[in-house]
Amino acid sequence: MNLLHRGLLLALLLPTLPTVGAPPVTNEVILERIGNHPIEAHFDLPYAGNTNPRQMVDLYVPKNRTVSTPLPVVVFIHGGAWIGGDRKSAAGALGGLLLNGNYAGISVGYRMSTEAKWPAQIYDCKAAIRWIRGNAAKYNLDPDRIAVWGGSAGGHLVSLLGTSGGVKELEGDLGPFKDQSSRVTCVVNFCGPEDLTLPLMNQDGKMVSALDDPAVVGLLGDGDRTLSGKAASPVTYVSADDPPVLTAHGTKDLRVSFEHATLIDKALKQAGVTSLLIPLTNGGHSFHSDELNKRIFQYLEWQLRGVKSEISTEPILVGP
């Protein structure tokens, strides 16, 4: 397996829920892992005009750029049920993508539901996208080629970035670049909840409504959760001008039902949006697959660099 695929593989193995007792990934640890690889890291860059450590990004740029023109950007948004996870955990995935010199990578932090209730999380993510555009010239990034990639809660947020472009009530007013667009070029969604008013979790063989799920309750807070759940659902905002979406989801995911993947795929296609759904047969809420890695790379090459290829949506067997 080459270094690029190893980096992609790390993303597939990222925890989607907080790992109890796991040591934090620090800037020093990341620099040690980067080692002699041709990657330059810019840590803890604030995007919301404050010093909140959750409202910062880490930027990774290749030292061996293949072109002098601005690089396309792959943005990673971590999972963790909106209550945990950390942007530092994406360093392996983004570092792997950068080794060929064709991409820059950014990992986005956002406020947890224990600090701020919905829609704070999407306000943060959109402010981060605007920050990228506002700093594109400084770091030689292409503001017109931005992919977003995330899993679980991160999958929910990247899906929403894709479907809610131009939705004023989800923009917020954070950061110094309010004049910039928060639209994205394409989406890579792993196991994201797409409709928070529908059954979400398979618990002891029974589907549990998302509105009764502790993570969703914590995200939405008090009030009419049916109303706020609909407002927080990516599928609510699907429209014909949405960017292409690639969704990968385990068919035996017990945390976020596979039906969420089929739901968003169907809605996007009905709206005329390019949607690729790749089922991971027997896969749970986390999975790894060299074949999936290859397809994701093909997709990013197509959407961000114009290298068109045939991307299979045939199911990938990942379990027994």
PDB file of C-alpha atoms in Angstrom:
ATOM      1  CA  MET A   1       0.000   0.000   0.000  1.00  0.00           C
ATOM      2  CA  ASN A   2       1.496   3.372  -0.956  1.00  0.00           C
ATOM      3  CA  LEU A   3       1.733   6.380   1.351  1.00  0.00           C
ATOM      4  CA  LEU A   4      -1.317   8.061  -0.147  1.00  0.00           C
ATOM      5  CA  HIS A   5      -3.512   5.059   0.494  1.00  0.00           C
ATOM      6  CA  ARG A   6      -2.142   4.697   4.003  1.00  0.00           C
ATOM      7  CA  GLY A   7      -3.230   8.251   4.678  1.00  0.00           C
ATOM      8  CA  LEU A   8      -6.704   7.565   3.330  1.00  0.00           C
ATOM      9  CA  LEU A   9      -6.891   4.427   5.399  1.00  0.00           C
ATOM     10  CA  LEU A  10      -6.224   6.383   8.565  1.00  0.00           C
ATOM     11  CA  ALA A  11      -9.330   8.449   7.892  1.00  0.00           C
ATOM     12  CA  LEU A  12     -11.462   5.352   7.550  1.00  0.00           C
ATOM     13  CA  LEU A  13     -10.253   4.185  10.935  1.00  0.00           C
ATOM     14  CA  LEU A  14     -10.817   7.460  12.768  1.00  0.00           C
ATOM     15  CA  PRO A  15     -13.107   7.012  15.771  1.00  0.00           C
ATOM     16  CA  THR A  16     -16.577   8.440  15.198  1.00  0.00           C
ATOM     17  CA  LEU A  17     -17.281   8.539  18.932  1.00  0.00           C
ATOM     18  CA  PRO A  18     -14.994   9.731  21.722  1.00  0.00           C
ATOM     19  CA  THR A  19     -12.491   7.103  22.841  1.00  0.00           C
ATOM     20  CA  VAL A  20     -12.402   6.958  26.618  1.00  0.00           C
ATOM     21  CA  GLY A  21      -8.892   7.311  27.961  1.00  0.00           C
ATOM     22  CA  ALA A  22      -7.314   7.908  24.545  1.00  0.00           C
ATOM     23  CA  PRO A  23      -4.417  10.369  24.738  1.00  0.00           C
ATOM     24  CA  PRO A  24      -4.977  13.618  22.850  1.00  0.00           C
ATOM     25  CA  VAL A  25      -3.211  14.179  19.555  1.00  0.00           C
ATOM     26  CA  THR A  26      -0.993  17.216  20.048  1.00  0.00           C
ATOM     27  CA  ASN A  27       0.779  19.458  17.582  1.00  0.00           C
ATOM     28  CA  GLU A  28       4.060  17.902  18.689  1.00  0.00           C
ATOM     29  CA  VAL A  29       2.765  14.398  17.983  1.00  0.00           C
ATOM     30  CA  ILE A  30       1.591  15.476  14.521  1.00  0.00           C
ATOM     31  CA  LEU A  31       4.955  17.039  13.698  1.00  0.00           C
ATOM     32  CA  GLU A  32       6.687  13.864  14.810  1.00  0.00           C
ATOM     33  CA  ARG A  33       4.431  11.782  12.558  1.00  0.00           C
ATOM     34  CA  ILE A  34       5.003  14.109   9.623  1.00  0.00           C
ATOM     35  CA  GLY A  35       8.723  13.637  10.179  1.00  0.00           C
ATOM     36  CA  ASN A  36      10.656  14.089   6.963  1.00  0.00           C
ATOM     37  CA  HIS A  37       7.594  14.050   4.721  1.00  0.00           C
ATOM     38  CA  PRO A  38       7.284  17.151   2.520  1.00  0.00           C
ATOM     39  CA  ILE A  39       4.411  18.710   4.492  1.00  0.00           C
ATOM     40  CA  GLU A  40       4.240  22.103   6.173  1.00  0.00           C
ATOM     41  CA  ALA A  41       1.786  22.476   9.078  1.00  0.00           C
ATOM     42  CA  HIS A  42       0.099  25.657  10.329  1.00  0.00           C
ATOM     43  CA  PHE A  43      -1.667  24.907  13.609  1.00  0.00           C
ATOM     44  CA  ASP A  44      -4.421  26.598  15.596  1.00  0.00           C
ATOM     45  CA  LEU A  45      -5.528  29.248  13.117  1.00  0.00           C
ATOM     46  CA  PRO A  46      -8.659  31.043  14.418  1.00  0.00           C
ATOM     47  CA  TYR A  47     -11.530  31.469  11.986  1.00  0.00           C
ATOM     48  CA  ALA A  48     -14.220  33.038  14.209  1.00  0.00           C
ATOM     49  CA  GLY A  49     -12.353  36.119  15.371  1.00  0.00           C
ATOM     50  CA  ASN A  50     -11.691  34.789  18.873  1.00  0.00           C
ATOM     51  CA  THR A  51      -9.371  32.473  20.793  1.00  0.00           C
ATOM     52  CA  ASN A  52     -11.801  29.587  21.387  1.00  0.00           C
ATOM     53  CA  PRO A  53      -9.640  26.477  20.704  1.00  0.00           C
ATOM     54  CA  ARG A  54     -12.654  24.717  19.171  1.00  0.00           C
ATOM     55  CA  GLN A  55     -13.092  27.474  16.593  1.00  0.00           C
ATOM     56  CA  MET A  56      -9.781  26.973  14.855  1.00  0.00           C
ATOM     57  CA  VAL A  57      -8.383  25.109  11.881  1.00  0.00           C
ATOM     58  CA  ASP A  58      -5.123  23.327  11.151  1.00  0.00           C
ATOM     59  CA  LEU A  59      -3.723  23.856   7.654  1.00  0.00           C
ATOM     60  CA  TYR A  60      -1.411  21.402   5.905  1.00  0.00           C
ATOM     61  CA  VAL A  61       0.307  22.343   2.652  1.00  0.00           C
ATOM     62  CA  PRO A  62       2.737  20.292   0.580  1.00  0.00           C
ATOM     63  CA  LYS A  63       6.303  21.486   0.205  1.00  0.00           C
ATOM     64  CA  ASN A  64       6.530  19.647  -3.118  1.00  0.00           C
ATOM     65  CA  ARG A  65       3.721  21.431  -4.970  1.00  0.00           C
ATOM     66  CA  THR A  66       3.382  20.104  -8.491  1.00  0.00           C
ATOM     67  CA  VAL A  67       2.167  23.488  -9.762  1.00  0.00           C
ATOM     68  CA  SER A  68       2.693  27.104  -8.796  1.00  0.00           C
ATOM     69  CA  THR A  69      -1.011  27.868  -9.212  1.00  0.00           C
ATOM     70  CA  PRO A  70      -3.366  27.724  -6.206  1.00  0.00           C
ATOM     71  CA  LEU A  71      -4.024  24.224  -4.852  1.00  0.00           C
ATOM     72  CA  PRO A  72      -7.438  22.647  -4.343  1.00  0.00           C
ATOM     73  CA  VAL A  73      -8.346  22.083  -0.701  1.00  0.00           C
ATOM     74  CA  VAL A  74      -9.666  18.988   1.079  1.00  0.00           C
ATOM     75  CA  VAL A  75     -11.392  19.965   4.321  1.00  0.00           C
ATOM     76  CA  PHE A  76     -11.892  17.327   7.020  1.00  0.00           C
ATOM     77  CA  ILE A  77     -14.582  17.666   9.709  1.00  0.00           C
ATOM     78  CA  HIS A  78     -14.315  15.198  12.575  1.00  0.00           C
ATOM     79  CA  GLY A  79     -17.017  13.043  14.113  1.00  0.00           C
ATOM     80  CA  GLY A  80     -17.812  12.324  17.743  1.00  0.00           C
ATOM     81  CA  ALA A  81     -21.604  12.605  18.194  1.00  0.00           C
ATOM     82  CA  TRP A  82     -21.250  16.421  18.383  1.00  0.00           C
ATOM     83  CA  ILE A  83     -19.827  15.986  21.903  1.00  0.00           C
ATOM     84  CA  GLY A  84     -16.279  14.780  21.264  1.00  0.00           C
ATOM     85  CA  GLY A  85     -13.566  14.251  18.724  1.00  0.00           C
ATOM     86  CA  ASP A  86     -10.862  16.663  17.703  1.00  0.00           C
ATOM     87  CA  ARG A  87      -9.581  18.215  14.509  1.00  0.00           C
ATOM     88  CA  LYS A  88      -6.060  16.952  15.274  1.00  0.00           C
ATOM     89  CA  SER A  89      -7.171  13.380  14.545  1.00  0.00           C
ATOM     90  CA  ALA A  90      -7.431  14.182  10.826  1.00  0.00           C
ATOM     91  CA  ALA A  91      -3.727  14.829  10.376  1.00  0.00           C
ATOM     92  CA  GLY A  92      -3.001  11.320   9.073  1.00  0.00           C
ATOM     93  CA  ALA A  93      -5.678  11.393   6.408  1.00  0.00           C
ATOM     94  CA  LEU A  94      -4.860  14.870   5.182  1.00  0.00           C
ATOM     95  CA  GLY A  95      -1.131  14.217   5.307  1.00  0.00           C
ATOM     96  CA  GLY A  96      -1.588  11.175   3.101  1.00  0.00           C
ATOM     97  CA  LEU A  97      -3.434  13.204   0.494  1.00  0.00           C
ATOM     98  CA  LEU A  98      -0.748  15.871   0.446  1.00  0.00           C
ATOM     99  CA  LEU A  99       2.180  13.607  -0.345  1.00  0.00           C
ATOM    100  CA  ASN A 100       1.626  13.825  -4.096  1.00  0.00           C
ATOM    101  CA  GLY A 101       1.820  17.637  -4.003  1.00  0.00           C
ATOM    102  CA  ASN A 102      -1.567  18.204  -5.625  1.00  0.00           C
ATOM    103  CA  TYR A 103      -3.706  19.182  -2.621  1.00  0.00           C
ATOM    104  CA  ALA A 104      -3.762  21.274   0.512  1.00  0.00           C
ATOM    105  CA  GLY A 105      -5.597  20.001   3.577  1.00  0.00           C
ATOM    106  CA  ILE A 106      -7.506  21.706   6.369  1.00  0.00           C
ATOM    107  CA  SER A 107      -8.938  20.144   9.519  1.00  0.00           C
ATOM    108  CA  VAL A 108     -11.815  22.061  11.108  1.00  0.00           C
ATOM    109  CA  GLY A 109     -12.738  22.269  14.765  1.00  0.00           C
ATOM    110  CA  TYR A 110     -16.210  23.264  15.921  1.00  0.00           C
ATOM    111  CA  ARG A 111     -18.012  23.811  19.205  1.00  0.00           C
ATOM    112  CA  MET A 112     -19.364  20.748  20.970  1.00  0.00           C
ATOM    113  CA  SER A 113     -23.036  20.522  21.927  1.00  0.00           C
ATOM    114  CA  THR A 114     -21.983  20.758  25.590  1.00  0.00           C
ATOM    115  CA  GLU A 115     -20.723  24.276  24.853  1.00  0.00           C
ATOM    116  CA  ALA A 116     -23.254  25.539  22.318  1.00  0.00           C
ATOM    117  CA  LYS A 117     -26.486  24.123  20.917  1.00  0.00           C
ATOM    118  CA  TRP A 118     -27.531  23.849  17.303  1.00  0.00           C
ATOM    119  CA  PRO A 119     -27.058  25.672  14.933  1.00  0.00           C
ATOM    120  CA  ALA A 120     -23.676  26.693  16.400  1.00  0.00           C
ATOM    121  CA  GLN A 121     -21.953  23.704  14.775  1.00  0.00           C
ATOM    122  CA  ILE A 122     -22.928  24.580  11.205  1.00  0.00           C
ATOM    123  CA  TYR A 123     -22.249  28.276  11.871  1.00  0.00           C
ATOM    124  CA  ASP A 124     -18.712  27.255  12.818  1.00  0.00           C
ATOM    125  CA  CYS A 125     -18.193  25.057   9.773  1.00  0.00           C
ATOM    126  CA  LYS A 126     -19.462  27.719   7.399  1.00  0.00           C
ATOM    127  CA  ALA A 127     -17.266  30.344   9.035  1.00  0.00           C
ATOM    128  CA  ALA A 128     -14.304  28.006   8.487  1.00  0.00           C
ATOM    129  CA  ILE A 129     -15.105  27.691   4.769  1.00  0.00           C
ATOM    130  CA  ARG A 130     -15.351  31.471   4.502  1.00  0.00           C
ATOM    131  CA  TRP A 131     -12.000  31.745   6.315  1.00  0.00           C
ATOM    132  CA  ILE A 132     -10.413  29.496   3.687  1.00  0.00           C
ATOM    133  CA  ARG A 133     -11.607  31.785   0.927  1.00  0.00           C
ATOM    134  CA  GLY A 134     -10.553  34.870   2.839  1.00  0.00           C
ATOM    135  CA  ASN A 135      -7.028  33.463   3.248  1.00  0.00           C
ATOM    136  CA  ALA A 136      -6.748  31.723  -0.120  1.00  0.00           C
ATOM    137  CA  ALA A 137      -4.292  34.223  -1.575  1.00  0.00           C
ATOM    138  CA  LYS A 138      -2.113  34.155   1.560  1.00  0.00           C
ATOM    139  CA  TYR A 139      -1.627  30.385   1.423  1.00  0.00           C
ATOM    140  CA  ASN A 140      -1.942  29.945  -2.368  1.00  0.00           C
ATOM    141  CA  LEU A 141      -5.199  27.969  -2.136  1.00  0.00           C
ATOM    142  CA  ASP A 142      -7.913  27.741  -4.770  1.00  0.00           C
ATOM    143  CA  PRO A 143     -11.149  29.242  -3.369  1.00  0.00           C
ATOM    144  CA  ASP A 144     -13.168  27.623  -6.141  1.00  0.00           C
ATOM    145  CA  ARG A 145     -12.053  24.047  -5.425  1.00  0.00           C
ATOM    146  CA  ILE A 146     -12.991  23.031  -1.886  1.00  0.00           C
ATOM    147  CA  ALA A 147     -13.999  19.483  -0.960  1.00  0.00           C
ATOM    148  CA  VAL A 148     -15.439  18.638   2.464  1.00  0.00           C
ATOM    149  CA  TRP A 149     -15.084  15.187   4.012  1.00  0.00           C
ATOM    150  CA  GLY A 150     -16.357  13.854   7.333  1.00  0.00           C
ATOM    151  CA  GLY A 151     -17.723  10.835   9.156  1.00  0.00           C
ATOM    152  CA  SER A 152     -20.681  10.346  11.509  1.00  0.00           C
ATOM    153  CA  ALA A 153     -21.369  13.770  13.085  1.00  0.00           C
ATOM    154  CA  GLY A 154     -18.770  15.081  10.634  1.00  0.00           C
ATOM    155  CA  GLY A 155     -20.684  13.362   7.837  1.00  0.00           C
ATOM    156  CA  HIS A 156     -23.815  15.184   8.964  1.00  0.00           C
ATOM    157  CA  LEU A 157     -22.005  18.533   8.908  1.00  0.00           C
ATOM    158  CA  VAL A 158     -20.352  18.050   5.505  1.00  0.00           C
ATOM    159  CA  SER A 159     -23.675  16.878   4.057  1.00  0.00           C
ATOM    160  CA  LEU A 160     -25.278  20.031   5.394  1.00  0.00           C
ATOM    161  CA  LEU A 161     -22.500  22.194   3.965  1.00  0.00           C
ATOM    162  CA  GLY A 162     -23.330  20.624   0.626  1.00  0.00           C
ATOM    163  CA  THR A 163     -27.094  20.988   0.723  1.00  0.00           C
ATOM    164  CA  SER A 164     -27.492  24.338   2.507  1.00  0.00           C
ATOM    165  CA  GLY A 165     -25.398  26.576   0.272  1.00  0.00           C
ATOM    166  CA  GLY A 166     -27.201  29.918   0.141  1.00  0.00           C
ATOM    167  CA  VAL A 167     -29.504  29.126   3.089  1.00  0.00           C
ATOM    168  CA  LYS A 168     -29.212  32.404   4.980  1.00  0.00           C
ATOM    169  CA  GLU A 169     -30.482  31.161   8.344  1.00  0.00           C
ATOM    170  CA  LEU A 170     -27.626  28.642   8.561  1.00  0.00           C
ATOM    171  CA  GLU A 171     -24.815  31.064   7.705  1.00  0.00           C
ATOM    172  CA  GLY A 172     -24.354  32.750  11.057  1.00  0.00           C
ATOM    173  CA  ASP A 173     -22.258  35.886  11.426  1.00  0.00           C
ATOM    174  CA  LEU A 174     -18.958  34.533  12.719  1.00  0.00           C
ATOM    175  CA  GLY A 175     -15.527  35.617  11.630  1.00  0.00           C
ATOM    176  CA  PRO A 176     -14.017  38.434   9.595  1.00  0.00           C
ATOM    177  CA  PHE A 177     -14.962  37.109   6.144  1.00  0.00           C
ATOM    178  CA  LYS A 178     -18.747  37.458   6.092  1.00  0.00           C
ATOM    179  CA  ASP A 179     -18.586  38.645   2.490  1.00  0.00           C
ATOM    180  CA  GLN A 180     -17.197  35.276   1.340  1.00  0.00           C
ATOM    181  CA  SER A 181     -19.279  32.289   0.194  1.00  0.00           C
ATOM    182  CA  SER A 182     -19.545  29.134   2.304  1.00  0.00           C
ATOM    183  CA  ARG A 183     -20.441  26.914  -0.669  1.00  0.00           C
ATOM    184  CA  VAL A 184     -18.291  23.872  -1.378  1.00  0.00           C
ATOM    185  CA  THR A 185     -17.272  22.045  -4.543  1.00  0.00           C
ATOM    186  CA  CYS A 186     -18.038  18.475  -3.482  1.00  0.00           C
ATOM    187  CA  VAL A 187     -18.795  16.317  -0.448  1.00  0.00           C
ATOM    188  CA  VAL A 188     -17.464  12.993   0.886  1.00  0.00           C
ATOM    189  CA  ASN A 189     -19.883  11.717   3.520  1.00  0.00           C
ATOM    190  CA  PHE A 190     -19.223   8.701   5.729  1.00  0.00           C
ATOM    191  CA  CYS A 191     -22.220   7.455   7.733  1.00  0.00           C
ATOM    192  CA  GLY A 192     -23.765  10.887   8.273  1.00  0.00           C
ATOM    193  CA  PRO A 193     -27.234  11.291   9.834  1.00  0.00           C
ATOM    194  CA  GLU A 194     -29.329  12.925   7.113  1.00  0.00           C
ATOM    195  CA  ASP A 195     -32.793  13.343   8.680  1.00  0.00           C
ATOM    196  CA  LEU A 196     -32.835  13.892  12.423  1.00  0.00           C
ATOM    197  CA  THR A 197     -36.586  13.329  12.638  1.00  0.00           C
ATOM    198  CA  LEU A 198     -36.326   9.695  11.513  1.00  0.00           C
ATOM    199  CA  PRO A 199     -35.062   6.528  13.223  1.00  0.00           C
ATOM    200  CA  LEU A 200     -31.340   6.764  13.689  1.00  0.00           C
ATOM    201  CA  MET A 201     -29.929   4.010  15.847  1.00  0.00           C
ATOM    202  CA  ASN A 202     -30.465   0.270  15.901  1.00  0.00           C
ATOM    203  CA  GLN A 203     -30.463  -0.627  19.594  1.00  0.00           C
ATOM    204  CA  ASP A 204     -31.047  -4.247  20.633  1.00  0.00           C
ATOM    205  CA  GLY A 205     -32.651  -4.951  17.279  1.00  0.00           C
ATOM    206  CA  LYS A 206     -35.017  -1.965  17.495  1.00  0.00           C
ATOM    207  CA  MET A 207     -34.831   1.325  15.666  1.00  0.00           C
ATOM    208  CA  VAL A 208     -34.670   4.292  18.027  1.00  0.00           C
ATOM    209  CA  SER A 209     -35.926   7.695  16.912  1.00  0.00           C
ATOM    210  CA  ALA A 210     -33.190  10.264  16.412  1.00  0.00           C
ATOM    211  CA  LEU A 211     -35.200  12.705  18.480  1.00  0.00           C
ATOM    212  CA  ASP A 212     -34.810  10.366  21.469  1.00  0.00           C
ATOM    213  CA  ASP A 213     -31.108   9.731  20.876  1.00  0.00           C
ATOM    214  CA  PRO A 214     -28.964  11.280  23.639  1.00  0.00           C
ATOM    215  CA  ALA A 215     -26.495  12.765  21.156  1.00  0.00           C
ATOM    216  CA  VAL A 216     -29.260  14.408  19.112  1.00  0.00           C
ATOM    217  CA  VAL A 217     -31.074  15.602  22.241  1.00  0.00           C
ATOM    218  CA  GLY A 218     -27.796  17.126  23.410  1.00  0.00           C
ATOM    219  CA  LEU A 219     -27.296  18.807  20.037  1.00  0.00           C
ATOM    220  CA  LEU A 220     -30.789  20.270  19.659  1.00  0.00           C
ATOM    221  CA  GLY A 221     -31.443  21.177  23.295  1.00  0.00           C
ATOM    222  CA  ASP A 222     -34.858  22.149  24.643  1.00  0.00           C
ATOM    223  CA  GLY A 223     -37.866  23.186  22.632  1.00  0.00           C
ATOM    224  CA  ASP A 224     -39.688  21.564  19.728  1.00  0.00           C
ATOM    225  CA  ARG A 225     -37.155  18.949  18.648  1.00  0.00           C
ATOM    226  CA  THR A 226     -39.273  17.878  15.689  1.00  0.00           C
ATOM    227  CA  LEU A 227     -39.004  21.394  14.292  1.00  0.00           C
ATOM    228  CA  SER A 228     -35.339  21.852  15.165  1.00  0.00           C
ATOM    229  CA  GLY A 229     -34.521  18.323  13.987  1.00  0.00           C
ATOM    230  CA  LYS A 230     -35.923  19.105  10.567  1.00  0.00           C
ATOM    231  CA  ALA A 231     -33.990  22.386  10.473  1.00  0.00           C
ATOM    232  CA  ALA A 232     -30.773  20.508  11.310  1.00  0.00           C
ATOM    233  CA  SER A 233     -31.273  17.808   8.653  1.00  0.00           C
ATOM    234  CA  PRO A 234     -29.254  17.905   5.419  1.00  0.00           C
ATOM    235  CA  VAL A 235     -32.090  16.323   3.442  1.00  0.00           C
ATOM    236  CA  THR A 236     -34.319  19.314   4.262  1.00  0.00           C
ATOM    237  CA  TYR A 237     -32.283  21.611   2.034  1.00  0.00           C
ATOM    238  CA  VAL A 238     -31.587  19.459  -1.029  1.00  0.00           C
ATOM    239  CA  SER A 239     -31.862  21.474  -4.231  1.00  0.00           C
ATOM    240  CA  ALA A 240     -30.718  21.334  -7.832  1.00  0.00           C
ATOM    241  CA  ASP A 241     -27.705  23.601  -7.229  1.00  0.00           C
ATOM    242  CA  ASP A 242     -26.107  21.318  -4.631  1.00  0.00           C
ATOM    243  CA  PRO A 243     -22.566  20.039  -5.303  1.00  0.00           C
ATOM    244  CA  PRO A 244     -21.811  16.366  -6.051  1.00  0.00           C
ATOM    245  CA  VAL A 245     -21.870  14.011  -3.065  1.00  0.00           C
ATOM    246  CA  LEU A 246     -20.147  10.665  -2.483  1.00  0.00           C
ATOM    247  CA  THR A 247     -21.639   8.693   0.406  1.00  0.00           C
ATOM    248  CA  ALA A 248     -20.060   5.579   1.922  1.00  0.00           C
ATOM    249  CA  HIS A 249     -22.052   3.774   4.605  1.00  0.00           C
ATOM    250  CA  GLY A 250     -21.949   0.384   6.302  1.00  0.00           C
ATOM    251  CA  THR A 251     -25.037  -1.705   5.634  1.00  0.00           C
ATOM    252  CA  LYS A 252     -24.943  -2.992   9.225  1.00  0.00           C
ATOM    253  CA  ASP A 253     -24.232   0.326  10.894  1.00  0.00           C
ATOM    254  CA  LEU A 254     -25.933   0.190  14.302  1.00  0.00           C
ATOM    255  CA  ARG A 255     -25.189   3.817  15.177  1.00  0.00           C
ATOM    256  CA  VAL A 256     -26.564   5.558  12.095  1.00  0.00           C
ATOM    257  CA  SER A 257     -28.970   3.446  10.069  1.00  0.00           C
ATOM    258  CA  PHE A 258     -27.997   2.719   6.453  1.00  0.00           C
ATOM    259  CA  GLU A 259     -31.399   4.124   5.469  1.00  0.00           C
ATOM    260  CA  HIS A 260     -29.951   7.598   5.976  1.00  0.00           C
ATOM    261  CA  ALA A 261     -27.540   6.952   3.123  1.00  0.00           C
ATOM    262  CA  THR A 262     -30.274   5.769   0.780  1.00  0.00           C
ATOM    263  CA  LEU A 263     -32.463   8.718   1.790  1.00  0.00           C
ATOM    264  CA  ILE A 264     -29.953  11.429   0.910  1.00  0.00           C
ATOM    265  CA  ASP A 265     -28.882   9.588  -2.246  1.00  0.00           C
ATOM    266  CA  LYS A 266     -32.464   9.388  -3.498  1.00  0.00           C
ATOM    267  CA  ALA A 267     -33.222  13.019  -2.662  1.00  0.00           C
ATOM    268  CA  LEU A 268     -30.101  14.303  -4.407  1.00  0.00           C
ATOM    269  CA  LYS A 269     -30.749  12.250  -7.531  1.00  0.00           C
ATOM    270  CA  GLN A 270     -34.365  13.398  -7.689  1.00  0.00           C
ATOM    271  CA  ALA A 271     -33.086  16.977  -7.600  1.00  0.00           C
ATOM    272  CA  GLY A 272     -30.695  16.239 -10.480  1.00  0.00           C
ATOM    273  CA  VAL A 273     -27.544  16.339  -8.322  1.00  0.00           C
ATOM    274  CA  THR A 274     -24.671  13.921  -8.898  1.00  0.00           C
ATOM    275  CA  SER A 275     -24.780  11.411  -6.042  1.00  0.00           C
ATOM    276  CA  LEU A 276     -22.648   8.297  -5.621  1.00  0.00           C
ATOM    277  CA  LEU A 277     -23.701   5.834  -2.907  1.00  0.00           C
ATOM    278  CA  ILE A 278     -21.197   3.110  -2.053  1.00  0.00           C
ATOM    279  CA  PRO A 279     -22.594   0.499   0.362  1.00  0.00           C
ATOM    280  CA  LEU A 280     -20.040  -1.211   2.598  1.00  0.00           C
ATOM    281  CA  THR A 281     -21.632  -4.648   2.827  1.00  0.00           C
ATOM    282  CA  ASN A 282     -21.603  -5.940   6.417  1.00  0.00           C
ATOM    283  CA  GLY A 283     -19.822  -2.753   7.459  1.00  0.00           C
ATOM    284  CA  GLY A 284     -20.596  -1.079  10.769  1.00  0.00           C
ATOM    285  CA  HIS A 285     -20.080   2.508  11.871  1.00  0.00           C
ATOM    286  CA  SER A 286     -16.367   2.307  11.079  1.00  0.00           C
ATOM    287  CA  PHE A 287     -14.691   0.354   8.307  1.00  0.00           C
ATOM    288  CA  HIS A 288     -11.685   0.232   6.045  1.00  0.00           C
ATOM    289  CA  SER A 289     -11.273  -0.794   2.462  1.00  0.00           C
ATOM    290  CA  ASP A 290      -8.468  -0.331  -0.052  1.00  0.00           C
ATOM    291  CA  GLU A 291     -11.086  -0.375  -2.797  1.00  0.00           C
ATOM    292  CA  LEU A 292     -13.013   2.457  -1.148  1.00  0.00           C
ATOM    293  CA  ASN A 293      -9.778   4.407  -0.745  1.00  0.00           C
ATOM    294  CA  LYS A 294      -9.204   4.107  -4.486  1.00  0.00           C
ATOM    295  CA  ARG A 295     -12.707   5.311  -5.327  1.00  0.00           C
ATOM    296  CA  ILE A 296     -12.461   8.308  -2.997  1.00  0.00           C
ATOM    297  CA  PHE A 297      -9.185   9.326  -4.575  1.00  0.00           C
ATOM    298  CA  GLN A 298     -10.748   8.996  -8.046  1.00  0.00           C
ATOM    299  CA  TYR A 299     -13.649  11.161  -6.915  1.00  0.00           C
ATOM    300  CA  LEU A 300     -11.412  13.907  -5.522  1.00  0.00           C
ATOM    301  CA  GLU A 301      -9.263  13.839  -8.642  1.00  0.00           C
ATOM    302  CA  TRP A 302     -12.420  14.225 -10.760  1.00  0.00           C
ATOM    303  CA  GLN A 303     -14.088  16.964  -8.740  1.00  0.00           C
ATOM    304  CA  LEU A 304     -11.043  19.010  -7.758  1.00  0.00           C
ATOM    305  CA  ARG A 305      -8.593  18.406 -10.603  1.00  0.00           C
ATOM    306  CA  GLY A 306     -10.829  17.496 -13.544  1.00  0.00           C
ATOM    307  CA  VAL A 307      -9.368  14.006 -13.966  1.00  0.00           C
ATOM    308  CA  LYS A 308     -12.545  12.196 -14.981  1.00  0.00           C
ATOM    309  CA  SER A 309     -12.785   8.457 -14.490  1.00  0.00           C
ATOM    310  CA  GLU A 310     -15.470   5.837 -14.048  1.00  0.00           C
ATOM    311  CA  ILE A 311     -16.181   5.477 -10.321  1.00  0.00           C
ATOM    312  CA  SER A 312     -17.879   2.248  -9.377  1.00  0.00           C
ATOM    313  CA  THR A 313     -20.785   2.303  -6.928  1.00  0.00           C
ATOM    314  CA  GLU A 314     -20.841  -1.466  -6.608  1.00  0.00           C
ATOM    315  CA  PRO A 315     -21.094  -2.575  -2.961  1.00  0.00           C
ATOM    316  CA  ILE A 316     -17.805  -3.352  -1.236  1.00  0.00           C
ATOM    317  CA  LEU A 317     -17.677  -6.345   1.083  1.00  0.00           C
ATOM    318  CA  VAL A 318     -15.888  -5.382   4.299  1.00  0.00           C
ATOM    319  CA  GLY A 319     -17.205  -7.981   6.730  1.00  0.00           C
ATOM    320  CA  PRO A 320     -17.484 -11.755   6.938  1.00  0.00           C
TER     321      PRO A 320
END
